[in-house]
Amino acid sequence: MTIQQEVESILAALGVPAAATTKGELTVRTPITGEVIAQIPTITAEAAQKAIAQAHAAYLEWRNVPAPRRGELIRILGEELRANIEPLGRLVTIETGKLLSEGHGEVQEMIDICTFAAGLSRQLAGLTVPSERSKHRMMETWHPLGVVGVISAFNFPVAVWSWNAALALVCGDAVVWKPSEKTPLTALATQAIFERAAKKFGNIPVGLATLLIGDAKVGEQLVDSPLIPLVSATGSTAMGRAVAPKLAARFAKAILELGGNNAAIVAPTADLDLTLRAIAFSAMGTAGQRCTTLRRLIVHESVYDKLVPQLKKVYGSVVVGDPGAQGTLVGPLIDERSFNAMQKSLEEARSAGATITGGERVFTANPGTANPEAFYVRPALVEISSQAEVVKRETFAPILYVLKYTGFTDALALHNDVPQGLSSSIFTMNLREAELFLSATGSDCGIANVNIGTSGAEIGGAFGGEKETGGGRESGSDAWKQYMRRATNTINYGTDLPLAQGVSFDIS
Ligand code: UN1
């Protein structure tokens, strides 16, 4: 079976009509071979405007449905996803080039957030606060917010939608989704799965969860629409810089998940065997195309000469190739642009005096050998003496910069001396170092780990980061609060009208 035939059969199994993927102006390629696997129609500006208005109308209805009942829709969605983990996971692999187990893992993240959100639907609780006034009660109530705009990136083409949609829908919001132009097939498949869940649930308002496939202009429509009080956008810092001021100008809320430049400190007491395995997954997994990918390694001088040669060995031997094949650990880059950006950064690092292992294009294990449109690379290990400009920039490819440190304070300073602040790790058996790393004066990131890598976060925690990463938090913990409007209510059940702060205003 060719990839094309496999895509057709997966889409048919998931309930996406062939007509939706065979004719249209958007060309979809699989990075596995570079071949075209679909042609998708894109939405016009007028149709997008209409869809946003319809989503708003859906929200007006949906907000009246009791939250636990809304949770039932998400519970069913989770079941549908569970039943389709194989085909949807495989489609994620075909469209993004992730390993099969990573494709499945992505769908598992969707299932997990559905479980979380279904439970949450019975816990959207506010505080009751003691009132300073006699016979008064003060409480807070969480109300649905409106239409949530979701703009997602190619690398987690469906999980990011689910983090937002599962929460937004139990919170009583409607969702309008603009996926990456590189991954519309998994979006169409997810939408079809959602529609099936909605059918099983019963009546849901038309347009409650809507998919808009189109270019950046569609994203701009979401950002500019007065009917959308919250936009959750995942992508580059450049994208965030364009989006944030526009949202601020109309006082809309933003959840921004932008670039990361994640580092790990390897301290003298680190368990080097565990550290090596953690680095390998975090730095090379998903071919370096996670926002949580490990990009900088800060190694103590006493373990440098032990760890780095071992790493070089792993970098040299790791199997690069078909992400669907047994044994492969590094699949393709998403496209040529990504390959060129990687080469450019390596060139820049070389000029800055770095020693580079790997980084070259790989053809031998490449199922797309015959097709020059597929871009496989050997992950690059870049030993560099200081944090040159290129190290401070996020290159969305498997490049790991390795730096040496002497004092722990210097390591921390290096760690935080980049514009981004998503994820971070320390490998140490020293309690003081570990706790310092997690303290107010330690890692300045939204995620800080001890003895595990920077990537592969669970959905139960709040996910996101500081500084140029954008400050947004998605997924677990109390991230749901952003998808709701908080009202503080004060109720007087007495016959007097005492004023707060002891103010008197007697009109008698
Ligand atoms: C992303 O790369 O945009 O922590 C999200 C992780 C995944 C999510 C990554 N759970 O690596």
mmCIF file with all atom_site columns, N, CA and C and ligand atoms in Angstrom, residues 109 153 155-156 159-160 163 234 257 281 289-293 396 422 447 454-459 463, ligand 1:
data_model
loop_
_atom_site.group_PDB
_atom_site.id
_atom_site.type_symbol
_atom_site.label_atom_id
_atom_site.label_alt_id
_atom_site.label_comp_id
_atom_site.label_asym_id
_atom_site.label_entity_id
_atom_site.label_seq_id
_atom_site.pdbx_PDB_ins_code
_atom_site.Cartn_x
_atom_site.Cartn_y
_atom_site.Cartn_z
_atom_site.occupancy
_atom_site.B_iso_or_equiv
_atom_site.pdbx_formal_charge
_atom_site.auth_seq_id
_atom_site.auth_comp_id
_atom_site.auth_asym_id
_atom_site.auth_atom_id
_atom_site.pdbx_PDB_model_num
ATOM   1  N N  . GLU A 1 109 ? -2.484 12.059 24.794 1.00 0.00 ? 109 GLU A N  1
ATOM   2  C CA . GLU A 1 109 ? -2.613 13.360 25.476 1.00 0.00 ? 109 GLU A CA 1
ATOM   3  C C  . GLU A 1 109 ? -4.022 13.913 25.322 1.00 0.00 ? 109 GLU A C  1
ATOM   4  N N  . ALA A 1 153 ? -0.022 24.754 15.982 1.00 0.00 ? 153 ALA A N  1
ATOM   5  C CA . ALA A 1 153 ? 1.168  24.585 15.153 1.00 0.00 ? 153 ALA A CA 1
ATOM   6  C C  . ALA A 1 153 ? 1.242  23.153 14.597 1.00 0.00 ? 153 ALA A C  1
ATOM   7  N N  . ASN A 1 155 ? 3.517  20.870 14.947 1.00 0.00 ? 155 ASN A N  1
ATOM   8  C CA . ASN A 1 155 ? 4.254  19.816 15.665 1.00 0.00 ? 155 ASN A CA 1
ATOM   9  C C  . ASN A 1 155 ? 3.406  19.036 16.658 1.00 0.00 ? 155 ASN A C  1
ATOM   10 N N  . PHE A 1 156 ? 2.383  19.685 17.199 1.00 0.00 ? 156 PHE A N  1
ATOM   11 C CA . PHE A 1 156 ? 1.371  18.963 17.987 1.00 0.00 ? 156 PHE A CA 1
ATOM   12 C C  . PHE A 1 156 ? 0.028  19.312 17.362 1.00 0.00 ? 156 PHE A C  1
ATOM   13 N N  . ALA A 1 159 ? -3.159 17.601 19.628 1.00 0.00 ? 159 ALA A N  1
ATOM   14 C CA . ALA A 1 159 ? -3.177 17.642 21.104 1.00 0.00 ? 159 ALA A CA 1
ATOM   15 C C  . ALA A 1 159 ? -3.445 19.060 21.599 1.00 0.00 ? 159 ALA A C  1
ATOM   16 N N  . VAL A 1 160 ? -2.837 20.042 20.942 1.00 0.00 ? 160 VAL A N  1
ATOM   17 C CA . VAL A 1 160 ? -2.987 21.420 21.413 1.00 0.00 ? 160 VAL A CA 1
ATOM   18 C C  . VAL A 1 160 ? -4.449 21.883 21.273 1.00 0.00 ? 160 VAL A C  1
ATOM   19 N N  . TRP A 1 163 ? -6.256 20.321 24.275 1.00 0.00 ? 163 TRP A N  1
ATOM   20 C CA . TRP A 1 163 ? -6.022 21.001 25.563 1.00 0.00 ? 163 TRP A CA 1
ATOM   21 C C  . TRP A 1 163 ? -6.964 22.191 25.706 1.00 0.00 ? 163 TRP A C  1
ATOM   22 N N  . THR A 1 234 ? -0.469 28.961 19.547 1.00 0.00 ? 234 THR A N  1
ATOM   23 C CA . THR A 1 234 ? 0.795  28.242 19.701 1.00 0.00 ? 234 THR A CA 1
ATOM   24 C C  . THR A 1 234 ? 1.609  28.436 18.439 1.00 0.00 ? 234 THR A C  1
ATOM   25 N N  . GLU A 1 257 ? 1.620  30.370 23.611 1.00 0.00 ? 257 GLU A N  1
ATOM   26 C CA . GLU A 1 257 ? 2.628  29.309 23.789 1.00 0.00 ? 257 GLU A CA 1
ATOM   27 C C  . GLU A 1 257 ? 3.620  29.485 22.659 1.00 0.00 ? 257 GLU A C  1
ATOM   28 N N  . PHE A 1 281 ? 16.145 11.504 24.672 1.00 0.00 ? 281 PHE A N  1
ATOM   29 C CA . PHE A 1 281 ? 14.722 11.685 24.324 1.00 0.00 ? 281 PHE A CA 1
ATOM   30 C C  . PHE A 1 281 ? 14.383 13.161 24.168 1.00 0.00 ? 281 PHE A C  1
ATOM   31 N N  . GLN A 1 289 ? 11.611 18.816 17.237 1.00 0.00 ? 289 GLN A N  1
ATOM   32 C CA . GLN A 1 289 ? 10.550 19.747 16.849 1.00 0.00 ? 289 GLN A CA 1
ATOM   33 C C  . GLN A 1 289 ? 9.430  19.840 17.887 1.00 0.00 ? 289 GLN A C  1
ATOM   34 N N  . ARG A 1 290 ? 9.799  19.801 19.158 1.00 0.00 ? 290 ARG A N  1
ATOM   35 C CA . ARG A 1 290 ? 8.841  20.111 20.219 1.00 0.00 ? 290 ARG A CA 1
ATOM   36 C C  . ARG A 1 290 ? 9.201  21.483 20.750 1.00 0.00 ? 290 ARG A C  1
ATOM   37 N N  . CYS A 1 291 ? 8.219  22.204 21.242 1.00 0.00 ? 291 CYS A N  1
ATOM   38 C CA . CYS A 1 291 ? 8.575  23.476 21.881 1.00 0.00 ? 291 CYS A CA 1
ATOM   39 C C  . CYS A 1 291 ? 9.340  23.196 23.171 1.00 0.00 ? 291 CYS A C  1
ATOM   40 N N  . THR A 1 292 ? 9.203  21.985 23.700 1.00 0.00 ? 292 THR A N  1
ATOM   41 C CA . THR A 1 292 ? 9.908  21.611 24.927 1.00 0.00 ? 292 THR A CA 1
ATOM   42 C C  . THR A 1 292 ? 11.247 20.909 24.664 1.00 0.00 ? 292 THR A C  1
ATOM   43 N N  . THR A 1 293 ? 11.633 20.776 23.399 1.00 0.00 ? 293 THR A N  1
ATOM   44 C CA . THR A 1 293 ? 12.883 20.087 23.065 1.00 0.00 ? 293 THR A CA 1
ATOM   45 C C  . THR A 1 293 ? 14.067 20.676 23.828 1.00 0.00 ? 293 THR A C  1
ATOM   46 N N  . PHE A 1 396 ? 14.125 25.351 15.277 1.00 0.00 ? 396 PHE A N  1
ATOM   47 C CA . PHE A 1 396 ? 13.193 24.237 15.473 1.00 0.00 ? 396 PHE A CA 1
ATOM   48 C C  . PHE A 1 396 ? 13.690 22.987 14.759 1.00 0.00 ? 396 PHE A C  1
ATOM   49 N N  . LEU A 1 422 ? 10.523 28.470 28.637 1.00 0.00 ? 422 LEU A N  1
ATOM   50 C CA . LEU A 1 422 ? 9.511  27.405 28.700 1.00 0.00 ? 422 LEU A CA 1
ATOM   51 C C  . LEU A 1 422 ? 9.868  26.294 29.683 1.00 0.00 ? 422 LEU A C  1
ATOM   52 N N  . ILE A 1 447 ? 8.281  25.572 33.392 1.00 0.00 ? 447 ILE A N  1
ATOM   53 C CA . ILE A 1 447 ? 8.415  24.160 33.751 1.00 0.00 ? 447 ILE A CA 1
ATOM   54 C C  . ILE A 1 447 ? 9.849  23.953 34.225 1.00 0.00 ? 447 ILE A C  1
ATOM   55 N N  . THR A 1 454 ? 13.402 17.849 29.599 1.00 0.00 ? 454 THR A N  1
ATOM   56 C CA . THR A 1 454 ? 12.573 19.052 29.479 1.00 0.00 ? 454 THR A CA 1
ATOM   57 C C  . THR A 1 454 ? 11.255 18.802 28.755 1.00 0.00 ? 454 THR A C  1
ATOM   58 N N  . SER A 1 455 ? 11.206 17.726 27.958 1.00 0.00 ? 455 SER A N  1
ATOM   59 C CA . SER A 1 455 ? 10.009 17.502 27.131 1.00 0.00 ? 455 SER A CA 1
ATOM   60 C C  . SER A 1 455 ? 9.148  16.404 27.717 1.00 0.00 ? 455 SER A C  1
ATOM   61 N N  . GLY A 1 456 ? 7.972  16.229 27.100 1.00 0.00 ? 456 GLY A N  1
ATOM   62 C CA . GLY A 1 456 ? 7.107  15.117 27.498 1.00 0.00 ? 456 GLY A CA 1
ATOM   63 C C  . GLY A 1 456 ? 6.330  15.376 28.767 1.00 0.00 ? 456 GLY A C  1
ATOM   64 N N  . ALA A 1 457 ? 5.861  16.616 28.935 1.00 0.00 ? 457 ALA A N  1
ATOM   65 C CA . ALA A 1 457 ? 5.080  16.949 30.128 1.00 0.00 ? 457 ALA A CA 1
ATOM   66 C C  . ALA A 1 457 ? 3.742  16.211 30.139 1.00 0.00 ? 457 ALA A C  1
ATOM   67 N N  . GLU A 1 458 ? 3.249  15.937 31.347 1.00 0.00 ? 458 GLU A N  1
ATOM   68 C CA . GLU A 1 458 ? 1.921  15.343 31.502 1.00 0.00 ? 458 GLU A CA 1
ATOM   69 C C  . GLU A 1 458 ? 0.862  16.445 31.387 1.00 0.00 ? 458 GLU A C  1
ATOM   70 N N  . ILE A 1 459 ? -0.383 16.055 31.102 1.00 0.00 ? 459 ILE A N  1
ATOM   71 C CA . ILE A 1 459 ? -1.432 17.078 30.925 1.00 0.00 ? 459 ILE A CA 1
ATOM   72 C C  . ILE A 1 459 ? -1.937 17.647 32.263 1.00 0.00 ? 459 ILE A C  1
ATOM   73 N N  . PHE A 1 463 ? 0.707  23.984 31.547 1.00 0.00 ? 463 PHE A N  1
ATOM   74 C CA . PHE A 1 463 ? 1.766  23.918 30.550 1.00 0.00 ? 463 PHE A CA 1
ATOM   75 C C  . PHE A 1 463 ? 1.992  25.294 29.926 1.00 0.00 ? 463 PHE A C  1
HETATM 76 C C1 . UN1 B 2 .   ? 4.597  21.537 21.938 1.00 0.00 ? 1   UN1 B C1 1
HETATM 77 O O1 . UN1 B 2 .   ? 5.678  21.178 21.514 1.00 0.00 ? 1   UN1 B O1 1
HETATM 78 O O2 . UN1 B 2 .   ? 3.983  22.496 21.398 1.00 0.00 ? 1   UN1 B O2 1
HETATM 79 O O3 . UN1 B 2 .   ? 5.677  18.477 26.951 1.00 0.00 ? 1   UN1 B O3 1
HETATM 80 C C2 . UN1 B 2 .   ? 3.880  20.888 23.058 1.00 0.00 ? 1   UN1 B C2 1
HETATM 81 C C3 . UN1 B 2 .   ? 5.666  18.020 25.795 1.00 0.00 ? 1   UN1 B C3 1
HETATM 82 C C4 . UN1 B 2 .   ? 4.336  17.728 25.168 1.00 0.00 ? 1   UN1 B C4 1
HETATM 83 C C5 . UN1 B 2 .   ? 3.733  18.953 24.596 1.00 0.00 ? 1   UN1 B C5 1
HETATM 84 C C6 . UN1 B 2 .   ? 4.620  19.731 23.680 1.00 0.00 ? 1   UN1 B C6 1
HETATM 85 N N1 . UN1 B 2 .   ? 3.458  17.186 26.172 1.00 0.00 ? 1   UN1 B N1 1
HETATM 86 O O4 . UN1 B 2 .   ? 6.690  17.791 25.172 1.00 0.00 ? 1   UN1 B O4 1
#
